[in-house]
Amino acid sequence: MTDTLSTALNQHSQDDHRAAEEKYLELLKNDPNNTGLLHLLAISHGQRGELKQAENYIVKALKQDDNSAHLYNSYANIAKYQGNDSKAVELYEKAISLEPGNSASHYNLGLMLLKSNQNKQAISYIEKAINIKPDYIDAYHVLIKLLHKTQQIDKATKTISQAENTGIDHPVFTKLKAQNQHYKNNIATAIENYETYLDICNSDYDAHHHVATAYLTKGDVKAATRHNLAALEINPEHEESHHNIAVIYLTQNKLDLALKHWLKALSLAQNIDYIYNIGVTYNYKGQYTDALSYFENVLKLEPKHYNSIVNIAVIYIKKNMPPEARFYFKKALEIKPDDEQNLYMLAALDGK
């Protein structure tokens, strides 16, 4: 049995799942209630995406051992991949109740809470996972990103130091330090750390995107352009890089390029800023009908979008359509009654 199990485990570790499963089943014939073998079969089927079979084996294992935190943690993982989030949360909580020192269950529960935007509770569970396992790289990574997301920059700084003090040496922490410096507006140090990280992990489009933003803050448009284009070469579907490079091209009056990237960004995400900027670009190109179409689409989403209203009014002046221009200048003044430019334009249209 030992040799067969050893061979199966080796095949499993090399992703030869079917061969491993055959040997697990062969061993299970002589020991049908072996929770370890049932658990391995559940894990293997889960890794192959055969979630129903994985669930069947984990349920059989739990019938033999209803007090195993590891089994409940695996069952929760299966429920998570099945899309049953509430059941996954319940199972992770069960695993923690059975084994409060199970770092994986705390971490996984934190991820589930993060998925439902329960950020405070997520932080608490991920911190518990780190307290149990001080060198938990994945937990540090998620926690620091979450602290950045919730604008807890000082706490993120302390967490990065805590990770480094445990002796963890991983390139991702260089990236996290760069992002932390970026949030603190230490742009030069952030860029230095981003570039150090990219020397090792040059295929990380997200890092290229962030260092491009840092370079743009510094005023280095050339470097920002280079990194935005690098991000898009790696991931042509990265909407934020399309947006950022479009902004650069617009400031350089490269209108066709700006339009190309904003249209792509809009195809990836319905964002009101993208719609507005496409309208602006068409306006600069003198394609007023197209510009009006996009500004009107903005107003469908946000009826009091001031800049779109003013742009529409100005376009109607350019098209020599005074009544329409007057209508939109009045709408603009309803939002900003004291805007001198709009008051002047309305007075001019009224012959005053």
PDB file of N, CA and C in Angstrom, residues 256-344:
ATOM      1  N   ASP A 256      -6.778  60.760 -33.206  1.00  0.00           N
ATOM      2  CA  ASP A 256      -7.197  59.436 -33.676  1.00  0.00           C
ATOM      3  C   ASP A 256      -6.726  58.339 -32.725  1.00  0.00           C
ATOM      4  N   LEU A 257      -5.501  58.483 -32.216  1.00  0.00           N
ATOM      5  CA  LEU A 257      -4.980  57.495 -31.266  1.00  0.00           C
ATOM      6  C   LEU A 257      -5.740  57.554 -29.943  1.00  0.00           C
ATOM      7  N   ALA A 258      -6.026  58.786 -29.486  1.00  0.00           N
ATOM      8  CA  ALA A 258      -6.795  58.940 -28.253  1.00  0.00           C
ATOM      9  C   ALA A 258      -8.164  58.283 -28.398  1.00  0.00           C
ATOM     10  N   LEU A 259      -8.812  58.543 -29.518  1.00  0.00           N
ATOM     11  CA  LEU A 259     -10.138  57.986 -29.768  1.00  0.00           C
ATOM     12  C   LEU A 259     -10.098  56.464 -29.815  1.00  0.00           C
ATOM     13  N   LYS A 260      -9.104  55.922 -30.481  1.00  0.00           N
ATOM     14  CA  LYS A 260      -8.958  54.463 -30.585  1.00  0.00           C
ATOM     15  C   LYS A 260      -8.919  53.811 -29.201  1.00  0.00           C
ATOM     16  N   HIS A 261      -8.126  54.403 -28.296  1.00  0.00           N
ATOM     17  CA  HIS A 261      -7.966  53.778 -26.977  1.00  0.00           C
ATOM     18  C   HIS A 261      -9.179  54.011 -26.085  1.00  0.00           C
ATOM     19  N   TRP A 262      -9.856  55.168 -26.193  1.00  0.00           N
ATOM     20  CA  TRP A 262     -11.065  55.354 -25.389  1.00  0.00           C
ATOM     21  C   TRP A 262     -12.206  54.465 -25.871  1.00  0.00           C
ATOM     22  N   LEU A 263     -12.300  54.276 -27.168  1.00  0.00           N
ATOM     23  CA  LEU A 263     -13.329  53.365 -27.684  1.00  0.00           C
ATOM     24  C   LEU A 263     -13.080  51.937 -27.202  1.00  0.00           C
ATOM     25  N   LYS A 264     -11.805  51.531 -27.159  1.00  0.00           N
ATOM     26  CA  LYS A 264     -11.476  50.201 -26.652  1.00  0.00           C
ATOM     27  C   LYS A 264     -11.792  50.098 -25.167  1.00  0.00           C
ATOM     28  N   ALA A 265     -11.432  51.141 -24.402  1.00  0.00           N
ATOM     29  CA  ALA A 265     -11.729  51.139 -22.962  1.00  0.00           C
ATOM     30  C   ALA A 265     -13.230  51.024 -22.735  1.00  0.00           C
ATOM     31  N   LEU A 266     -14.013  51.757 -23.540  1.00  0.00           N
ATOM     32  CA  LEU A 266     -15.471  51.725 -23.387  1.00  0.00           C
ATOM     33  C   LEU A 266     -16.035  50.356 -23.747  1.00  0.00           C
ATOM     34  N   SER A 267     -15.405  49.663 -24.697  1.00  0.00           N
ATOM     35  CA  SER A 267     -15.863  48.317 -25.050  1.00  0.00           C
ATOM     36  C   SER A 267     -15.619  47.325 -23.913  1.00  0.00           C
ATOM     37  N   LEU A 268     -14.681  47.674 -23.025  1.00  0.00           N
ATOM     38  CA  LEU A 268     -14.342  46.792 -21.903  1.00  0.00           C
ATOM     39  C   LEU A 268     -15.142  47.116 -20.646  1.00  0.00           C
ATOM     40  N   ALA A 269     -15.554  48.381 -20.510  1.00  0.00           N
ATOM     41  CA  ALA A 269     -16.307  48.790 -19.317  1.00  0.00           C
ATOM     42  C   ALA A 269     -17.133  50.027 -19.640  1.00  0.00           C
ATOM     43  N   GLN A 270     -18.408  49.993 -19.279  1.00  0.00           N
ATOM     44  CA  GLN A 270     -19.284  51.149 -19.512  1.00  0.00           C
ATOM     45  C   GLN A 270     -19.012  52.192 -18.431  1.00  0.00           C
ATOM     46  N   ASN A 271     -18.133  53.112 -18.756  1.00  0.00           N
ATOM     47  CA  ASN A 271     -17.687  54.128 -17.804  1.00  0.00           C
ATOM     48  C   ASN A 271     -18.072  55.502 -18.345  1.00  0.00           C
ATOM     49  N   ILE A 272     -18.756  56.305 -17.541  1.00  0.00           N
ATOM     50  CA  ILE A 272     -19.256  57.594 -18.007  1.00  0.00           C
ATOM     51  C   ILE A 272     -18.124  58.534 -18.424  1.00  0.00           C
ATOM     52  N   ASP A 273     -16.966  58.411 -17.777  1.00  0.00           N
ATOM     53  CA  ASP A 273     -15.827  59.261 -18.152  1.00  0.00           C
ATOM     54  C   ASP A 273     -15.329  58.914 -19.553  1.00  0.00           C
ATOM     55  N   TYR A 274     -15.343  57.624 -19.892  1.00  0.00           N
ATOM     56  CA  TYR A 274     -14.919  57.218 -21.233  1.00  0.00           C
ATOM     57  C   TYR A 274     -15.873  57.790 -22.277  1.00  0.00           C
ATOM     58  N   ILE A 275     -17.171  57.698 -21.989  1.00  0.00           N
ATOM     59  CA  ILE A 275     -18.170  58.212 -22.936  1.00  0.00           C
ATOM     60  C   ILE A 275     -17.967  59.717 -23.137  1.00  0.00           C
ATOM     61  N   TYR A 276     -17.775  60.430 -22.030  1.00  0.00           N
ATOM     62  CA  TYR A 276     -17.582  61.887 -22.119  1.00  0.00           C
ATOM     63  C   TYR A 276     -16.325  62.231 -22.915  1.00  0.00           C
ATOM     64  N   ASN A 277     -15.231  61.535 -22.633  1.00  0.00           N
ATOM     65  CA  ASN A 277     -13.969  61.841 -23.313  1.00  0.00           C
ATOM     66  C   ASN A 277     -14.012  61.508 -24.800  1.00  0.00           C
ATOM     67  N   ILE A 278     -14.769  60.488 -25.160  1.00  0.00           N
ATOM     68  CA  ILE A 278     -14.959  60.200 -26.587  1.00  0.00           C
ATOM     69  C   ILE A 278     -15.696  61.365 -27.245  1.00  0.00           C
ATOM     70  N   GLY A 279     -16.708  61.895 -26.546  1.00  0.00           N
ATOM     71  CA  GLY A 279     -17.404  63.071 -27.051  1.00  0.00           C
ATOM     72  C   GLY A 279     -16.476  64.253 -27.225  1.00  0.00           C
ATOM     73  N   VAL A 280     -15.599  64.482 -26.248  1.00  0.00           N
ATOM     74  CA  VAL A 280     -14.634  65.581 -26.315  1.00  0.00           C
ATOM     75  C   VAL A 280     -13.707  65.406 -27.518  1.00  0.00           C
ATOM     76  N   THR A 281     -13.234  64.190 -27.716  1.00  0.00           N
ATOM     77  CA  THR A 281     -12.304  63.936 -28.819  1.00  0.00           C
ATOM     78  C   THR A 281     -12.977  64.158 -30.172  1.00  0.00           C
ATOM     79  N   TYR A 282     -14.200  63.661 -30.330  1.00  0.00           N
ATOM     80  CA  TYR A 282     -14.939  63.916 -31.580  1.00  0.00           C
ATOM     81  C   TYR A 282     -15.160  65.422 -31.782  1.00  0.00           C
ATOM     82  N   ASN A 283     -15.411  66.123 -30.683  1.00  0.00           N
ATOM     83  CA  ASN A 283     -15.604  67.574 -30.754  1.00  0.00           C
ATOM     84  C   ASN A 283     -14.344  68.254 -31.284  1.00  0.00           C
ATOM     85  N   TYR A 284     -13.188  67.871 -30.731  1.00  0.00           N
ATOM     86  CA  TYR A 284     -11.912  68.438 -31.197  1.00  0.00           C
ATOM     87  C   TYR A 284     -11.666  68.112 -32.674  1.00  0.00           C
ATOM     88  N   LYS A 285     -12.141  66.946 -33.110  1.00  0.00           N
ATOM     89  CA  LYS A 285     -11.953  66.543 -34.506  1.00  0.00           C
ATOM     90  C   LYS A 285     -12.940  67.246 -35.445  1.00  0.00           C
ATOM     91  N   GLY A 286     -13.882  67.974 -34.864  1.00  0.00           N
ATOM     92  CA  GLY A 286     -14.879  68.655 -35.681  1.00  0.00           C
ATOM     93  C   GLY A 286     -15.999  67.748 -36.147  1.00  0.00           C
ATOM     94  N   GLN A 287     -16.097  66.547 -35.557  1.00  0.00           N
ATOM     95  CA  GLN A 287     -17.168  65.615 -35.916  1.00  0.00           C
ATOM     96  C   GLN A 287     -18.310  65.815 -34.903  1.00  0.00           C
ATOM     97  N   TYR A 288     -19.077  66.885 -35.131  1.00  0.00           N
ATOM     98  CA  TYR A 288     -20.015  67.350 -34.119  1.00  0.00           C
ATOM     99  C   TYR A 288     -21.189  66.405 -33.899  1.00  0.00           C
ATOM    100  N   THR A 289     -21.643  65.764 -34.964  1.00  0.00           N
ATOM    101  CA  THR A 289     -22.768  64.830 -34.806  1.00  0.00           C
ATOM    102  C   THR A 289     -22.380  63.668 -33.895  1.00  0.00           C
ATOM    103  N   ASP A 290     -21.170  63.126 -34.112  1.00  0.00           N
ATOM    104  CA  ASP A 290     -20.681  62.037 -33.246  1.00  0.00           C
ATOM    105  C   ASP A 290     -20.493  62.531 -31.818  1.00  0.00           C
ATOM    106  N   ALA A 291     -19.940  63.747 -31.691  1.00  0.00           N
ATOM    107  CA  ALA A 291     -19.718  64.306 -30.359  1.00  0.00           C
ATOM    108  C   ALA A 291     -21.037  64.464 -29.612  1.00  0.00           C
ATOM    109  N   LEU A 292     -22.045  65.013 -30.288  1.00  0.00           N
ATOM    110  CA  LEU A 292     -23.360  65.185 -29.658  1.00  0.00           C
ATOM    111  C   LEU A 292     -23.928  63.855 -29.183  1.00  0.00           C
ATOM    112  N   SER A 293     -23.765  62.817 -30.001  1.00  0.00           N
ATOM    113  CA  SER A 293     -24.285  61.500 -29.647  1.00  0.00           C
ATOM    114  C   SER A 293     -23.710  61.010 -28.323  1.00  0.00           C
ATOM    115  N   TYR A 294     -22.393  61.183 -28.142  1.00  0.00           N
ATOM    116  CA  TYR A 294     -21.752  60.705 -26.905  1.00  0.00           C
ATOM    117  C   TYR A 294     -22.101  61.590 -25.715  1.00  0.00           C
ATOM    118  N   PHE A 295     -22.157  62.929 -25.918  1.00  0.00           N
ATOM    119  CA  PHE A 295     -22.540  63.804 -24.807  1.00  0.00           C
ATOM    120  C   PHE A 295     -23.981  63.524 -24.366  1.00  0.00           C
ATOM    121  N   GLU A 296     -24.863  63.246 -25.325  1.00  0.00           N
ATOM    122  CA  GLU A 296     -26.250  62.915 -24.986  1.00  0.00           C
ATOM    123  C   GLU A 296     -26.334  61.587 -24.243  1.00  0.00           C
ATOM    124  N   ASN A 297     -25.459  60.640 -24.598  1.00  0.00           N
ATOM    125  CA  ASN A 297     -25.413  59.375 -23.859  1.00  0.00           C
ATOM    126  C   ASN A 297     -24.978  59.587 -22.414  1.00  0.00           C
ATOM    127  N   VAL A 298     -24.061  60.538 -22.212  1.00  0.00           N
ATOM    128  CA  VAL A 298     -23.659  60.877 -20.840  1.00  0.00           C
ATOM    129  C   VAL A 298     -24.869  61.380 -20.061  1.00  0.00           C
ATOM    130  N   LEU A 299     -25.664  62.265 -20.689  1.00  0.00           N
ATOM    131  CA  LEU A 299     -26.817  62.852 -20.000  1.00  0.00           C
ATOM    132  C   LEU A 299     -27.902  61.822 -19.700  1.00  0.00           C
ATOM    133  N   LYS A 300     -27.958  60.743 -20.475  1.00  0.00           N
ATOM    134  CA  LYS A 300     -28.896  59.665 -20.160  1.00  0.00           C
ATOM    135  C   LYS A 300     -28.509  58.988 -18.852  1.00  0.00           C
ATOM    136  N   LEU A 301     -27.207  58.932 -18.607  1.00  0.00           N
ATOM    137  CA  LEU A 301     -26.716  58.297 -17.380  1.00  0.00           C
ATOM    138  C   LEU A 301     -26.662  59.282 -16.209  1.00  0.00           C
ATOM    139  N   GLU A 302     -26.349  60.533 -16.526  1.00  0.00           N
ATOM    140  CA  GLU A 302     -26.216  61.564 -15.490  1.00  0.00           C
ATOM    141  C   GLU A 302     -26.781  62.888 -16.047  1.00  0.00           C
ATOM    142  N   PRO A 303     -28.093  63.116 -15.858  1.00  0.00           N
ATOM    143  CA  PRO A 303     -28.772  64.250 -16.501  1.00  0.00           C
ATOM    144  C   PRO A 303     -28.187  65.620 -16.172  1.00  0.00           C
ATOM    145  N   LYS A 304     -27.476  65.735 -15.054  1.00  0.00           N
ATOM    146  CA  LYS A 304     -26.913  67.034 -14.687  1.00  0.00           C
ATOM    147  C   LYS A 304     -25.390  67.063 -14.864  1.00  0.00           C
ATOM    148  N   HIS A 305     -24.895  66.318 -15.838  1.00  0.00           N
ATOM    149  CA  HIS A 305     -23.455  66.323 -16.125  1.00  0.00           C
ATOM    150  C   HIS A 305     -23.099  67.655 -16.791  1.00  0.00           C
ATOM    151  N   TYR A 306     -22.585  68.561 -15.977  1.00  0.00           N
ATOM    152  CA  TYR A 306     -22.422  69.959 -16.377  1.00  0.00           C
ATOM    153  C   TYR A 306     -21.565  70.119 -17.630  1.00  0.00           C
ATOM    154  N   ASN A 307     -20.422  69.484 -17.673  1.00  0.00           N
ATOM    155  CA  ASN A 307     -19.509  69.675 -18.810  1.00  0.00           C
ATOM    156  C   ASN A 307     -20.117  69.195 -20.120  1.00  0.00           C
ATOM    157  N   SER A 308     -20.881  68.106 -20.065  1.00  0.00           N
ATOM    158  CA  SER A 308     -21.542  67.628 -21.278  1.00  0.00           C
ATOM    159  C   SER A 308     -22.580  68.630 -21.759  1.00  0.00           C
ATOM    160  N   ILE A 309     -23.340  69.194 -20.827  1.00  0.00           N
ATOM    161  CA  ILE A 309     -24.369  70.178 -21.182  1.00  0.00           C
ATOM    162  C   ILE A 309     -23.731  71.392 -21.862  1.00  0.00           C
ATOM    163  N   VAL A 310     -22.631  71.907 -21.292  1.00  0.00           N
ATOM    164  CA  VAL A 310     -21.953  73.069 -21.868  1.00  0.00           C
ATOM    165  C   VAL A 310     -21.393  72.725 -23.250  1.00  0.00           C
ATOM    166  N   ASN A 311     -20.792  71.543 -23.379  1.00  0.00           N
ATOM    167  CA  ASN A 311     -20.249  71.133 -24.681  1.00  0.00           C
ATOM    168  C   ASN A 311     -21.341  71.049 -25.743  1.00  0.00           C
ATOM    169  N   ILE A 312     -22.488  70.520 -25.364  1.00  0.00           N
ATOM    170  CA  ILE A 312     -23.599  70.437 -26.322  1.00  0.00           C
ATOM    171  C   ILE A 312     -24.029  71.846 -26.747  1.00  0.00           C
ATOM    172  N   ALA A 313     -24.124  72.748 -25.772  1.00  0.00           N
ATOM    173  CA  ALA A 313     -24.515  74.133 -26.081  1.00  0.00           C
ATOM    174  C   ALA A 313     -23.532  74.760 -27.062  1.00  0.00           C
ATOM    175  N   VAL A 314     -22.249  74.587 -26.823  1.00  0.00           N
ATOM    176  CA  VAL A 314     -21.220  75.179 -27.695  1.00  0.00           C
ATOM    177  C   VAL A 314     -21.273  74.563 -29.092  1.00  0.00           C
ATOM    178  N   ILE A 315     -21.498  73.242 -29.166  1.00  0.00           N
ATOM    179  CA  ILE A 315     -21.590  72.584 -30.477  1.00  0.00           C
ATOM    180  C   ILE A 315     -22.765  73.157 -31.277  1.00  0.00           C
ATOM    181  N   TYR A 316     -23.888  73.391 -30.596  1.00  0.00           N
ATOM    182  CA  TYR A 316     -25.036  73.953 -31.313  1.00  0.00           C
ATOM    183  C   TYR A 316     -24.749  75.370 -31.813  1.00  0.00           C
ATOM    184  N   ILE A 317     -23.914  76.136 -31.116  1.00  0.00           N
ATOM    185  CA  ILE A 317     -23.485  77.438 -31.630  1.00  0.00           C
ATOM    186  C   ILE A 317     -22.663  77.232 -32.903  1.00  0.00           C
ATOM    187  N   LYS A 318     -21.732  76.255 -32.840  1.00  0.00           N
ATOM    188  CA  LYS A 318     -20.895  75.978 -34.010  1.00  0.00           C
ATOM    189  C   LYS A 318     -21.742  75.518 -35.197  1.00  0.00           C
ATOM    190  N   LYS A 319     -22.846  74.825 -34.905  1.00  0.00           N
ATOM    191  CA  LYS A 319     -23.724  74.334 -35.971  1.00  0.00           C
ATOM    192  C   LYS A 319     -24.770  75.382 -36.370  1.00  0.00           C
ATOM    193  N   ASN A 320     -24.644  76.605 -35.764  1.00  0.00           N
ATOM    194  CA  ASN A 320     -25.562  77.717 -36.049  1.00  0.00           C
ATOM    195  C   ASN A 320     -27.011  77.332 -35.765  1.00  0.00           C
ATOM    196  N   MET A 321     -27.190  76.791 -34.545  1.00  0.00           N
ATOM    197  CA  MET A 321     -28.526  76.392 -34.106  1.00  0.00           C
ATOM    198  C   MET A 321     -28.821  77.085 -32.763  1.00  0.00           C
ATOM    199  N   PRO A 322     -29.107  78.419 -32.804  1.00  0.00           N
ATOM    200  CA  PRO A 322     -29.267  79.222 -31.576  1.00  0.00           C
ATOM    201  C   PRO A 322     -30.323  78.707 -30.606  1.00  0.00           C
ATOM    202  N   PRO A 323     -31.528  78.294 -31.049  1.00  0.00           N
ATOM    203  CA  PRO A 323     -32.526  77.852 -30.058  1.00  0.00           C
ATOM    204  C   PRO A 323     -32.033  76.665 -29.223  1.00  0.00           C
ATOM    205  N   GLU A 324     -31.393  75.706 -29.900  1.00  0.00           N
ATOM    206  CA  GLU A 324     -30.873  74.543 -29.171  1.00  0.00           C
ATOM    207  C   GLU A 324     -29.746  74.952 -28.217  1.00  0.00           C
ATOM    208  N   ALA A 325     -28.869  75.846 -28.683  1.00  0.00           N
ATOM    209  CA  ALA A 325     -27.781  76.331 -27.828  1.00  0.00           C
ATOM    210  C   ALA A 325     -28.343  77.036 -26.601  1.00  0.00           C
ATOM    211  N   ARG A 326     -29.362  77.896 -26.822  1.00  0.00           N
ATOM    212  CA  ARG A 326     -29.982  78.626 -25.708  1.00  0.00           C
ATOM    213  C   ARG A 326     -30.544  77.648 -24.675  1.00  0.00           C
ATOM    214  N   PHE A 327     -31.205  76.594 -25.150  1.00  0.00           N
ATOM    215  CA  PHE A 327     -31.811  75.600 -24.255  1.00  0.00           C
ATOM    216  C   PHE A 327     -30.757  74.980 -23.330  1.00  0.00           C
ATOM    217  N   TYR A 328     -29.604  74.628 -23.915  1.00  0.00           N
ATOM    218  CA  TYR A 328     -28.584  73.939 -23.104  1.00  0.00           C
ATOM    219  C   TYR A 328     -27.798  74.901 -22.204  1.00  0.00           C
ATOM    220  N   PHE A 329     -27.629  76.165 -22.649  1.00  0.00           N
ATOM    221  CA  PHE A 329     -26.994  77.125 -21.741  1.00  0.00           C
ATOM    222  C   PHE A 329     -27.888  77.378 -20.528  1.00  0.00           C
ATOM    223  N   LYS A 330     -29.209  77.406 -20.747  1.00  0.00           N
ATOM    224  CA  LYS A 330     -30.121  77.573 -19.616  1.00  0.00           C
ATOM    225  C   LYS A 330     -30.026  76.379 -18.660  1.00  0.00           C
ATOM    226  N   LYS A 331     -29.927  75.167 -19.220  1.00  0.00           N
ATOM    227  CA  LYS A 331     -29.760  73.974 -18.377  1.00  0.00           C
ATOM    228  C   LYS A 331     -28.472  74.057 -17.562  1.00  0.00           C
ATOM    229  N   ALA A 332     -27.395  74.570 -18.202  1.00  0.00           N
ATOM    230  CA  ALA A 332     -26.117  74.708 -17.499  1.00  0.00           C
ATOM    231  C   ALA A 332     -26.249  75.709 -16.352  1.00  0.00           C
ATOM    232  N   LEU A 333     -26.995  76.811 -16.592  1.00  0.00           N
ATOM    233  CA  LEU A 333     -27.154  77.840 -15.553  1.00  0.00           C
ATOM    234  C   LEU A 333     -28.049  77.370 -14.412  1.00  0.00           C
ATOM    235  N   GLU A 334     -28.897  76.379 -14.659  1.00  0.00           N
ATOM    236  CA  GLU A 334     -29.675  75.791 -13.561  1.00  0.00           C
ATOM    237  C   GLU A 334     -28.762  75.081 -12.566  1.00  0.00           C
ATOM    238  N   ILE A 335     -27.634  74.583 -13.091  1.00  0.00           N
ATOM    239  CA  ILE A 335     -26.677  73.873 -12.227  1.00  0.00           C
ATOM    240  C   ILE A 335     -25.695  74.854 -11.600  1.00  0.00           C
ATOM    241  N   LYS A 336     -25.200  75.802 -12.406  1.00  0.00           N
ATOM    242  CA  LYS A 336     -24.255  76.817 -11.915  1.00  0.00           C
ATOM    243  C   LYS A 336     -24.776  78.199 -12.314  1.00  0.00           C
ATOM    244  N   PRO A 337     -25.669  78.770 -11.492  1.00  0.00           N
ATOM    245  CA  PRO A 337     -26.342  80.020 -11.861  1.00  0.00           C
ATOM    246  C   PRO A 337     -25.407  81.216 -12.035  1.00  0.00           C
ATOM    247  N   ASP A 338     -24.235  81.179 -11.424  1.00  0.00           N
ATOM    248  CA  ASP A 338     -23.352  82.348 -11.447  1.00  0.00           C
ATOM    249  C   ASP A 338     -22.206  82.223 -12.442  1.00  0.00           C
ATOM    250  N   ASP A 339     -22.262  81.233 -13.325  1.00  0.00           N
ATOM    251  CA  ASP A 339     -21.172  81.060 -14.286  1.00  0.00           C
ATOM    252  C   ASP A 339     -21.200  82.200 -15.308  1.00  0.00           C
ATOM    253  N   GLU A 340     -20.205  83.073 -15.228  1.00  0.00           N
ATOM    254  CA  GLU A 340     -20.208  84.291 -16.042  1.00  0.00           C
ATOM    255  C   GLU A 340     -20.149  83.995 -17.537  1.00  0.00           C
ATOM    256  N   GLN A 341     -19.372  82.985 -17.917  1.00  0.00           N
ATOM    257  CA  GLN A 341     -19.236  82.672 -19.337  1.00  0.00           C
ATOM    258  C   GLN A 341     -20.581  82.239 -19.933  1.00  0.00           C
ATOM    259  N   ASN A 342     -21.297  81.376 -19.203  1.00  0.00           N
ATOM    260  CA  ASN A 342     -22.592  80.923 -19.703  1.00  0.00           C
ATOM    261  C   ASN A 342     -23.619  82.049 -19.687  1.00  0.00           C
ATOM    262  N   LEU A 343     -23.569  82.903 -18.663  1.00  0.00           N
ATOM    263  CA  LEU A 343     -24.461  84.071 -18.642  1.00  0.00           C
ATOM    264  C   LEU A 343     -24.209  84.974 -19.841  1.00  0.00           C
ATOM    265  N   TYR A 344     -22.936  85.166 -20.172  1.00  0.00           N
ATOM    266  CA  TYR A 344     -22.575  86.007 -21.316  1.00  0.00           C
ATOM    267  C   TYR A 344     -23.086  85.384 -22.612  1.00  0.00           C
TER     268      TYR A 344
END
